[in-house]
Backbone as numpy.savetxt, mean C-alpha at the origin, in Angstrom:
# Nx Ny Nz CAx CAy CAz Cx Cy Cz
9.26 23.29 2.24 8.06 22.54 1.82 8.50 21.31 1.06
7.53 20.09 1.57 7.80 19.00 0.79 7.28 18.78 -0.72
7.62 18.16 -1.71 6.33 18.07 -2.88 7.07 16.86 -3.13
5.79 16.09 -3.89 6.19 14.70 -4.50 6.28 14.99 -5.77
7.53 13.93 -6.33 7.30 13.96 -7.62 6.75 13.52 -8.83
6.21 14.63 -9.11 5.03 13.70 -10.10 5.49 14.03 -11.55
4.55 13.18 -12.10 4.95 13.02 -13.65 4.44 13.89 -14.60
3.91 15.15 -14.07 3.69 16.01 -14.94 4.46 17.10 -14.81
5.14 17.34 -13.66 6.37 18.21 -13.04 7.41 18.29 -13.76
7.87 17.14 -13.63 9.54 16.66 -13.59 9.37 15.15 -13.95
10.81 15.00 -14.06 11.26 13.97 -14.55 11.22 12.47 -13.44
10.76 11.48 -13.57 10.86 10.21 -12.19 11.97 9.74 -12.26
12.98 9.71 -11.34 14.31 9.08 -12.01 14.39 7.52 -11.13
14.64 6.56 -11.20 14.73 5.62 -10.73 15.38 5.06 -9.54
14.47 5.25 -8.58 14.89 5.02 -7.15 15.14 3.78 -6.95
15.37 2.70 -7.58 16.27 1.24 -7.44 15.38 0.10 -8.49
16.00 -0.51 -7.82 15.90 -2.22 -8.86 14.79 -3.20 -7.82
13.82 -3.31 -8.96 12.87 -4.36 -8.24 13.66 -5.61 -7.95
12.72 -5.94 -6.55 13.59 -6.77 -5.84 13.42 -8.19 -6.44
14.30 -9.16 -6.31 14.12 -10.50 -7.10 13.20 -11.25 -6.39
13.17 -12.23 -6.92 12.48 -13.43 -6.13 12.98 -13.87 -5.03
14.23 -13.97 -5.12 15.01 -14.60 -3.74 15.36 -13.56 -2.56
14.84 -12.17 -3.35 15.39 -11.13 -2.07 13.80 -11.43 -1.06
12.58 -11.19 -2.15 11.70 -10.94 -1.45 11.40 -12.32 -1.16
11.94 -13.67 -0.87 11.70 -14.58 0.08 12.58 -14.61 0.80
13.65 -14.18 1.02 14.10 -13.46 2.02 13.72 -12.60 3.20
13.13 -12.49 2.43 12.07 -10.90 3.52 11.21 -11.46 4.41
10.15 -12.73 3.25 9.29 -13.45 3.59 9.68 -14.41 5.20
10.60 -15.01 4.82 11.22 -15.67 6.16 11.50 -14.81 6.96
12.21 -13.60 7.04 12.54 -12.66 8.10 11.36 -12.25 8.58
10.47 -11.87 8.10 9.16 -11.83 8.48 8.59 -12.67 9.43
8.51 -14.27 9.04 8.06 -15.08 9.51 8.68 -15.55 10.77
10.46 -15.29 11.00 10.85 -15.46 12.34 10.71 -14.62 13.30
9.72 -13.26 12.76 9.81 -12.01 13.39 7.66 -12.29 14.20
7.25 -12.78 13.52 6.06 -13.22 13.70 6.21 -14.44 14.95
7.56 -15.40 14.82 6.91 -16.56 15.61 7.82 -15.75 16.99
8.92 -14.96 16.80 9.36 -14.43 17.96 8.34 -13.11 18.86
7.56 -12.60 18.11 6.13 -11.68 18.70 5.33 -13.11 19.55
5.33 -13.87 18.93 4.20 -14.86 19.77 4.80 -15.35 20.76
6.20 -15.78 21.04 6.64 -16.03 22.03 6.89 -14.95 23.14
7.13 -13.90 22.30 6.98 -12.05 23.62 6.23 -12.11 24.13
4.71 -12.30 23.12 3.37 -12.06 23.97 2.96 -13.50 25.21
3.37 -14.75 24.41 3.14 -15.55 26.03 4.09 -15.01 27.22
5.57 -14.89 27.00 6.13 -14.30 28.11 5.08 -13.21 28.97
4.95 -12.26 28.06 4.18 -11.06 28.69 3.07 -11.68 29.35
2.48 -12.16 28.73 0.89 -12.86 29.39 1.27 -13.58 30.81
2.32 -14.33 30.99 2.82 -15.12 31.96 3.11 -14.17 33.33
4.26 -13.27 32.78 4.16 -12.10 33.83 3.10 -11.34 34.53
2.33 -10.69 33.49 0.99 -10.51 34.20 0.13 -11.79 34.52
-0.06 -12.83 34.56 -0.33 -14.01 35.35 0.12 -14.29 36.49
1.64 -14.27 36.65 2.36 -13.99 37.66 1.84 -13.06 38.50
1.42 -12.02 38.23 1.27 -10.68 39.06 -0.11 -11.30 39.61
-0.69 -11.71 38.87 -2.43 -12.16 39.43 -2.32 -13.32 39.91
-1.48 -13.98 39.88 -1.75 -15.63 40.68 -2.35 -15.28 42.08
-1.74 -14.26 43.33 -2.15 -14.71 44.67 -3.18 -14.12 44.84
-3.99 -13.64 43.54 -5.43 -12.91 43.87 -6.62 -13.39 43.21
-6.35 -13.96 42.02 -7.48 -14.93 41.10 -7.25 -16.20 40.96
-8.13 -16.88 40.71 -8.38 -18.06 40.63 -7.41 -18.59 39.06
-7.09 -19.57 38.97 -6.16 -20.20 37.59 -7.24 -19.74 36.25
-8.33 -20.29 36.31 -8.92 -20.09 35.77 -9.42 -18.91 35.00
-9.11 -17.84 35.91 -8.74 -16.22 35.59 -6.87 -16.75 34.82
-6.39 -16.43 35.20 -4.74 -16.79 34.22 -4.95 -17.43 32.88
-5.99 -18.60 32.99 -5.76 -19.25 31.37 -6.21 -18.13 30.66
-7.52 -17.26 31.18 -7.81 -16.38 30.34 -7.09 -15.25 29.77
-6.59 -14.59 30.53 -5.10 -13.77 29.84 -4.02 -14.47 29.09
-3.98 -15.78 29.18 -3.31 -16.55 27.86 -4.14 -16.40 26.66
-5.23 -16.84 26.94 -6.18 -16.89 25.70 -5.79 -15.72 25.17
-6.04 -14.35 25.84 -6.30 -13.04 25.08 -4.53 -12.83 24.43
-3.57 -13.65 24.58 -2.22 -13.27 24.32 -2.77 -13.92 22.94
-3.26 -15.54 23.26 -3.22 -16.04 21.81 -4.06 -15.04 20.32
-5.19 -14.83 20.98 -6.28 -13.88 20.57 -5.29 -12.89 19.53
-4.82 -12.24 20.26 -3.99 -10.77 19.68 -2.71 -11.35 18.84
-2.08 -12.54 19.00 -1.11 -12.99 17.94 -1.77 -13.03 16.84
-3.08 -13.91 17.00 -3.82 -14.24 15.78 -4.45 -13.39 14.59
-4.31 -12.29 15.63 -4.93 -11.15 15.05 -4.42 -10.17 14.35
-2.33 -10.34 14.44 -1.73 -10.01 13.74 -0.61 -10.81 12.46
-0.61 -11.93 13.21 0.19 -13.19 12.19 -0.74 -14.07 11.98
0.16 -14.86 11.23 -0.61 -16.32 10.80 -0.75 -17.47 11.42
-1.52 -18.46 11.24 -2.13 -19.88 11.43 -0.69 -20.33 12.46
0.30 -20.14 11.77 1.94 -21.21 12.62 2.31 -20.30 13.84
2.25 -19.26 13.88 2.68 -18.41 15.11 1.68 -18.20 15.94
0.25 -18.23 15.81 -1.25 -18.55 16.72 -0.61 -19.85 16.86
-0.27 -20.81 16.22 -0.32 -22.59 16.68 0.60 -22.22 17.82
1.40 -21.69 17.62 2.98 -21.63 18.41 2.43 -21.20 19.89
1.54 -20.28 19.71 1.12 -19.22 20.95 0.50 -20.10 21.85
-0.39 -20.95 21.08 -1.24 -21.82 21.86 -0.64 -22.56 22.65
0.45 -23.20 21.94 1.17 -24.68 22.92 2.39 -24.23 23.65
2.54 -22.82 23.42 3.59 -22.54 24.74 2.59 -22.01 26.02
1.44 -21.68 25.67 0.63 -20.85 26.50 0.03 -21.79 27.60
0.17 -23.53 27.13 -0.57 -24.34 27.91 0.83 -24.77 28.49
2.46 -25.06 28.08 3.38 -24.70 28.69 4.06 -24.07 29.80
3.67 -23.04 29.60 3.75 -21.55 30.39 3.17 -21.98 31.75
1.81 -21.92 31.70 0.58 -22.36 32.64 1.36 -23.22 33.57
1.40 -25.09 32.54 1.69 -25.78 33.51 3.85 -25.35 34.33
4.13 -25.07 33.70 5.06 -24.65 33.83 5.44 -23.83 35.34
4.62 -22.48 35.20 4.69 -21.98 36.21 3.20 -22.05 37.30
2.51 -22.66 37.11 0.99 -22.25 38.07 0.29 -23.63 38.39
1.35 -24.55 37.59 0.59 -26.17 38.40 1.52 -26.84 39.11
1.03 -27.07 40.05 2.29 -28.26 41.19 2.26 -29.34 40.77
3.51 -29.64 40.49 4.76 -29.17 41.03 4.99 -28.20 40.20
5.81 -26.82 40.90 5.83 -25.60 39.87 7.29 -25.63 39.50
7.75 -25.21 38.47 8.58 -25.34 37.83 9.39 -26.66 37.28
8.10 -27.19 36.84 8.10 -28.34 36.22 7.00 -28.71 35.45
7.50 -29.53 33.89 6.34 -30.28 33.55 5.39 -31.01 33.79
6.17 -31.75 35.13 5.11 -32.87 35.77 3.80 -32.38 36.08
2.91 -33.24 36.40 1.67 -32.74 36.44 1.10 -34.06 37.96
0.82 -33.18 39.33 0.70 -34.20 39.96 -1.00 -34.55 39.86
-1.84 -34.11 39.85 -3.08 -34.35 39.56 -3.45 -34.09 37.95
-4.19 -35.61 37.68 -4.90 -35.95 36.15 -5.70 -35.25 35.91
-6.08 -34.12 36.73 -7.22 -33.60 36.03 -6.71 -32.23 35.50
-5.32 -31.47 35.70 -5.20 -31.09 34.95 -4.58 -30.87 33.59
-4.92 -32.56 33.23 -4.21 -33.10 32.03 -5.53 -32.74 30.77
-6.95 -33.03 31.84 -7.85 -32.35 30.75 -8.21 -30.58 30.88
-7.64 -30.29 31.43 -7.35 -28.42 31.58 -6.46 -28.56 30.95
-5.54 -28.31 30.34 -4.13 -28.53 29.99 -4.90 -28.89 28.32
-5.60 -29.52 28.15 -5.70 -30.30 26.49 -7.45 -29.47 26.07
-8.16 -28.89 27.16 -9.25 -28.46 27.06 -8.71 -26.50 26.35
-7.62 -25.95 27.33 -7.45 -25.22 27.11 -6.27 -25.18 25.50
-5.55 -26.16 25.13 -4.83 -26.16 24.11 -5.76 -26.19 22.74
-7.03 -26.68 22.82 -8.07 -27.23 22.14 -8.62 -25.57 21.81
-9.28 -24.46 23.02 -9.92 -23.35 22.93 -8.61 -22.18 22.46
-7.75 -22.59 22.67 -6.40 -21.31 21.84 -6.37 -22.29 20.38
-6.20 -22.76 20.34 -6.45 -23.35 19.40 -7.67 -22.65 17.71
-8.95 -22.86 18.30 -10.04 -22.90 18.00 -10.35 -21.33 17.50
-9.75 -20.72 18.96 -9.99 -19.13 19.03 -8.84 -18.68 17.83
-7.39 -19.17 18.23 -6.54 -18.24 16.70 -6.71 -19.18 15.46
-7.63 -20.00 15.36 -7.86 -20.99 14.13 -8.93 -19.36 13.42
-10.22 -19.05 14.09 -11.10 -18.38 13.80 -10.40 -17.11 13.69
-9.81 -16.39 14.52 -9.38 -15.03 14.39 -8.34 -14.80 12.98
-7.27 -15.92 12.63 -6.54 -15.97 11.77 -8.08 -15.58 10.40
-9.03 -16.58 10.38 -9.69 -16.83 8.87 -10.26 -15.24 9.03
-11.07 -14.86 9.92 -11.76 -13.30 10.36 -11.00 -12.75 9.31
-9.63 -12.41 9.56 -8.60 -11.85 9.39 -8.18 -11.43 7.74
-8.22 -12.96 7.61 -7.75 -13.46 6.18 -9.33 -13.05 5.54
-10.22 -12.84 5.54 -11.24 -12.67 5.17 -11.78 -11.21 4.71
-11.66 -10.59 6.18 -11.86 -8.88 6.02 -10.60 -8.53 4.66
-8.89 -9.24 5.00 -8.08 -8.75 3.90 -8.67 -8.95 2.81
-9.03 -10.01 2.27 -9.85 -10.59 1.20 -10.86 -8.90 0.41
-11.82 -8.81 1.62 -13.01 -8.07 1.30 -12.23 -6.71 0.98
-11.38 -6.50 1.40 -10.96 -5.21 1.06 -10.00 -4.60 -0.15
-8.84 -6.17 -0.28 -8.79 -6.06 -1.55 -9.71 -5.96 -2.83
-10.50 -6.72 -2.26 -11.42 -6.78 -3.41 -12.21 -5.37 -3.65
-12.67 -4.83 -2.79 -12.68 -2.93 -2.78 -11.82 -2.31 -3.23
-10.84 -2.38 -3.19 -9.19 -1.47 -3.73 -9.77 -2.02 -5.13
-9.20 -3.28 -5.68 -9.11 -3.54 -7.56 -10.65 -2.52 -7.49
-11.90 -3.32 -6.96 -13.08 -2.42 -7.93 -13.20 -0.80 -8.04
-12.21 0.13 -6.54 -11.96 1.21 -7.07 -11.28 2.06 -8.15
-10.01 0.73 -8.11 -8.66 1.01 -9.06 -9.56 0.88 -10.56
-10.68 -0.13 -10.80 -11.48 -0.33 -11.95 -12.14 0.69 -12.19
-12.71 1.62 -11.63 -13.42 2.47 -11.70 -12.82 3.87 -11.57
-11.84 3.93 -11.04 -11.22 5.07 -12.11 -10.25 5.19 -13.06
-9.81 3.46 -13.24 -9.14 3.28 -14.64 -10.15 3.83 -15.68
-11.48 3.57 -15.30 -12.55 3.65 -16.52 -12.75 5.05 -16.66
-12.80 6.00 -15.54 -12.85 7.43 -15.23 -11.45 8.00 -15.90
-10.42 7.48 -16.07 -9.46 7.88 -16.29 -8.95 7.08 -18.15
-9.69 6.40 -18.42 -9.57 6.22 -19.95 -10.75 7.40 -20.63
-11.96 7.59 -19.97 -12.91 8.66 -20.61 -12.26 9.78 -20.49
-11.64 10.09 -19.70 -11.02 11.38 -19.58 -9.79 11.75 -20.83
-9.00 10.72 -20.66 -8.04 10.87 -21.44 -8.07 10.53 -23.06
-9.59 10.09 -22.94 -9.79 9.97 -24.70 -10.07 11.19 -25.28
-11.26 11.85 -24.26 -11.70 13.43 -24.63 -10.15 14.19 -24.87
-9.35 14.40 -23.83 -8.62 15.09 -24.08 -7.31 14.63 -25.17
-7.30 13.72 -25.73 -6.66 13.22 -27.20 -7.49 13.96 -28.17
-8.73 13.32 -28.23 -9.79 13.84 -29.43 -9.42 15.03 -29.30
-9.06 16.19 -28.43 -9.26 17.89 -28.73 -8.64 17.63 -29.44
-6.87 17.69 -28.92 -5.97 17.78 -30.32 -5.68 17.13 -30.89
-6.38 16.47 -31.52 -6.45 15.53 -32.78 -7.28 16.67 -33.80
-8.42 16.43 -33.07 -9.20 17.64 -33.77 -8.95 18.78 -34.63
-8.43 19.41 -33.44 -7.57 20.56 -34.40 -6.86 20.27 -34.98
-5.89 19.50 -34.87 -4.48 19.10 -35.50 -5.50 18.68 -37.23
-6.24 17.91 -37.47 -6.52 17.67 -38.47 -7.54 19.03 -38.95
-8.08 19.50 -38.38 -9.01 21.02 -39.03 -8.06 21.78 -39.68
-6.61 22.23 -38.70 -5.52 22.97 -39.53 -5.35 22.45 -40.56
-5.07 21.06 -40.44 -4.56 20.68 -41.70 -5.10 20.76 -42.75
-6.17 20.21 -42.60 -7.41 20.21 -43.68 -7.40 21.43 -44.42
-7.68 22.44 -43.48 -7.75 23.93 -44.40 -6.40 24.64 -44.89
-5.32 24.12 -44.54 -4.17 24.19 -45.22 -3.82 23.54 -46.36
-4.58 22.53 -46.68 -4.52 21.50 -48.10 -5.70 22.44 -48.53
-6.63 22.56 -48.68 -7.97 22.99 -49.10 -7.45 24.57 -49.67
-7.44 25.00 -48.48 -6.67 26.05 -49.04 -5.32 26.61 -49.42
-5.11 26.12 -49.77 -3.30 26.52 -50.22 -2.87 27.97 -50.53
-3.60 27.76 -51.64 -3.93 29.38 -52.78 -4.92 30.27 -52.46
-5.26 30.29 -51.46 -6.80 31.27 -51.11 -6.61 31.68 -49.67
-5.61 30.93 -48.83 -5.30 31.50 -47.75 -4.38 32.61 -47.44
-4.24 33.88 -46.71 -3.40 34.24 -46.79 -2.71 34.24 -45.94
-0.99 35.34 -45.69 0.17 35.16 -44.92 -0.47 34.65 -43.79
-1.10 35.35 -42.84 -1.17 35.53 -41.88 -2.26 34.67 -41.34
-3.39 34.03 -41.92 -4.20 32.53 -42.00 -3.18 31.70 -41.45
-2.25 31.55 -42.47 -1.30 30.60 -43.18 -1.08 29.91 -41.64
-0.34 31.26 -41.10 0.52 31.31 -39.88 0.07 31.08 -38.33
-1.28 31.34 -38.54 -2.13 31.24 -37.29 -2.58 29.83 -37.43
-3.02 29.33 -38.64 -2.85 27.62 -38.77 -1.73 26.82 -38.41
-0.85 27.18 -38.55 0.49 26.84 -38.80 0.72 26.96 -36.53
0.52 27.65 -36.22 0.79 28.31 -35.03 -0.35 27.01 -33.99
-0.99 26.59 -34.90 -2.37 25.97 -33.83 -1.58 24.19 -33.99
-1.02 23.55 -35.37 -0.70 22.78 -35.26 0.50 22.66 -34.45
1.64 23.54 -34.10 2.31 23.20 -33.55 2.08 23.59 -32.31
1.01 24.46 -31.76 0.85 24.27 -30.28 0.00 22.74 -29.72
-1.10 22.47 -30.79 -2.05 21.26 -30.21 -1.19 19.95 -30.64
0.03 19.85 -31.68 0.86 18.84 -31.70 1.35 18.94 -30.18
2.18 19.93 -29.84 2.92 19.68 -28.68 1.74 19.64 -27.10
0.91 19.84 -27.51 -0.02 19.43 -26.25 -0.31 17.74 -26.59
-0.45 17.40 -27.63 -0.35 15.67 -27.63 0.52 15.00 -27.19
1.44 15.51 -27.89 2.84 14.82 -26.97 3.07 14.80 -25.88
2.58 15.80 -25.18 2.71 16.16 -23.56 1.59 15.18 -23.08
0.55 14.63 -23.44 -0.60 14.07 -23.10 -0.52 12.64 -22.95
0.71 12.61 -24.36 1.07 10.94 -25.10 2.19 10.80 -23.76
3.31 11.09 -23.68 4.17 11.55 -22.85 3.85 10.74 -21.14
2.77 11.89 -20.99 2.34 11.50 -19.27 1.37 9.71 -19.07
0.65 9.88 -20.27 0.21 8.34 -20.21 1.69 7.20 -19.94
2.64 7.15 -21.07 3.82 6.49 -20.99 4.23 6.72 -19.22
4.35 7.53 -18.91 4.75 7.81 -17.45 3.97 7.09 -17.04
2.65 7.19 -16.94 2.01 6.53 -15.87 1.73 5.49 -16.01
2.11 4.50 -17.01 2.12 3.18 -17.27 3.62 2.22 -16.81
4.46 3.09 -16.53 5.64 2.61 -16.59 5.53 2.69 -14.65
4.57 3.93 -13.96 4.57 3.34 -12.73 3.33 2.47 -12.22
2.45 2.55 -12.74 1.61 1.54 -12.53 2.78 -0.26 -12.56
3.44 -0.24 -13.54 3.91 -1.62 -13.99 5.25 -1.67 -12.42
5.33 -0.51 -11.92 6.31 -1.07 -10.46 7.55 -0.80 -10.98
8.07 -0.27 -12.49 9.55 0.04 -12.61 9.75 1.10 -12.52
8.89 1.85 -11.80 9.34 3.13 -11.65 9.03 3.54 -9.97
9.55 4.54 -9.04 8.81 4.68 -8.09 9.05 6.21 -7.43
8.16 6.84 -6.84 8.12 8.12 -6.63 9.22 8.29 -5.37
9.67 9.28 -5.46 11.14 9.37 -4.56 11.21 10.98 -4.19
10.70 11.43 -2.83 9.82 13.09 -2.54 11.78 13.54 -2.40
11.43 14.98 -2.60 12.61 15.35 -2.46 12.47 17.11 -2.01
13.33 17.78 -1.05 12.88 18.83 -0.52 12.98 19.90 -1.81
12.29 21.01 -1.70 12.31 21.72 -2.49 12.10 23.35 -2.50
12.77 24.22 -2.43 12.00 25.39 -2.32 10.94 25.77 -2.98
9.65 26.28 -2.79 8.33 26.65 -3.08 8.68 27.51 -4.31
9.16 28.65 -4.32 9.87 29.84 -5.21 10.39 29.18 -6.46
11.30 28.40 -6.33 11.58 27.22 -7.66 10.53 26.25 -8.59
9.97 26.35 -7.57 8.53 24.84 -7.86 7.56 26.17 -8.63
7.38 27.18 -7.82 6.27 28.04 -8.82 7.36 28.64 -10.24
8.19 28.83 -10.04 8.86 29.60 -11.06 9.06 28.74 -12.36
9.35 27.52 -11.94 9.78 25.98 -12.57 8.39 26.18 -13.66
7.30 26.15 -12.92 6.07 25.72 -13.54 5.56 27.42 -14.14
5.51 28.45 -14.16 5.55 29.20 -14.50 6.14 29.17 -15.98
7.49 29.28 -15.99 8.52 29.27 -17.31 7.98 28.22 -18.48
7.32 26.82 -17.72 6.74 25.59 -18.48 5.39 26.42 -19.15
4.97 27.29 -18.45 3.21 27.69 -19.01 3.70 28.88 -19.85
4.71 29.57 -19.95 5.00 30.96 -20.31 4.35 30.85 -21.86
4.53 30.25 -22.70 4.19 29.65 -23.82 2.54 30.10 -24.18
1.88 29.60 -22.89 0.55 29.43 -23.19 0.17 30.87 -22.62
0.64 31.41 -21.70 0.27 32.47 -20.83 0.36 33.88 -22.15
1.19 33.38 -22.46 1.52 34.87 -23.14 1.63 35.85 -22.64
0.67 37.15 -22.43 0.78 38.14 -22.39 0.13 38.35 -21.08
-0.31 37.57 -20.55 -1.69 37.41 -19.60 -1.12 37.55 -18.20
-1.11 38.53 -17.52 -0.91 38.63 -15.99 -0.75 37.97 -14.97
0.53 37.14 -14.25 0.30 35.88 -13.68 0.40 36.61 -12.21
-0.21 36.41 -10.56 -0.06 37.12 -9.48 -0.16 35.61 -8.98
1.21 35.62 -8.40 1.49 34.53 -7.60 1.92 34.96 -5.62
1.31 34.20 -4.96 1.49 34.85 -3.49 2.03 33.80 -2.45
């Protein structure tokens, strides 16, 4: 069985070093030559199946399976690799499907305005699909923070109540341990005595897991799953509760 590790378990130990600035523009560019080389796959691809349809549809059928190549770049990269898609796609076309074929030349002018009509509609189409795009991301981040807001807020009410308990007690013991000094006896004494140091050490454990979870919220820390036998994981957590359990019958299956 797998389990993640969490911060009330075990310990998070540090699965590496945030990356610098220059690694992650690094990335950024590798990214970006990996984006303009997808747009050049997908006109190839589009071309081939064009190829396959030339001696049965009309050209006019072909620009359209360019379009849908540009369409689907746009729909996964950005504004420069849609630009890219577009002007190899009117390339491609004249390239292979206008006479003279296998050539740029172009012997009839008219399809100089096919050629600039269609560079104009790939164009237009991954201009729009890119913003779509950039837009829905937009809307949805903006859903993620207002969830992340709303149970930060769920998760500060929570964690105030459960401070206030042992605070609570922690100061009631005390109180009646000053108050009473001389009027309490052994065994008062001790059961007071017994409550501050259990609801102290439940603060700390409380104080403790907040620090944890601030330190991964902030990205210097990161969860790292690791295999585990089940039998260890209950026994682990068992031995941690023994304290509280006391005497009390635990049936684990």
């Amino acid at each position: 069985m797998q389990r993640d590790v969490g911060i009330d378990t075990c310990v998070i130990s540090r699965a590496g070093v945030v990356p610098s600035p220059v690694t992650r523009m690094k990335r950024t560019h590798r990214l970006d030559w990996l984006a303009y080389g997808r747009a050049a796959a997908v006109v190839a691809l589009c071309t081939a199946v064009a190829r396959l349809m030339y001696p049965y549809f009309e050209l006019s059928n072909l620009i359209m399976v360019y379009l849908l190549g540009v369409t689907g770049v746009a729909a996964r990269s950005g504004p420069g690799p849609s630009a890219l898609a577009s002007v190899l796609s009117v390339a491609a076309f004249d390239f292979f499907f206008v006479p003279p074929y296998l050539t740029f030349a172009v012997a009839d002018a008219q399809y100089l305005v096919t050629f600039t009509v269609m560079l104009v509609v790939a164009l237009v189409i991954s201009g729009l699909t890119v913003r779509i795009r950039v837009q829905a991301k937009t809307v949805h981040e903006a859903q993620v923070r207002a969830e992340a807001e709303r149970l930060r807020s769920s998760l500060l009410s929570s964690v105030s109540h459960d401070l206030r308990t042992p605070l609570a007690s922690i100061t009631g013991a005390a109180s009646s341990l000053l108050d009473g000094e001389t009027m309490l006896d052994a065994a008062t004494k001790k059961e007071l005595l017994e409550t501050l140091s259990e609801e102290a050490e439940r603060l700390n454990r409380l104080v403790n897991n907040l620090l944890e979870m601030t330190r991964v919220e902030s990205g210097t820390l990161q969860v790292r799953k690791e295999w585990h036998v089940l039998e260890e994981v209950v026994g682990a957590a068992l031995g941690r509760l023994a304290k509280l359990l006391r005497d009390r019958p635990v049936t684990t299956s």
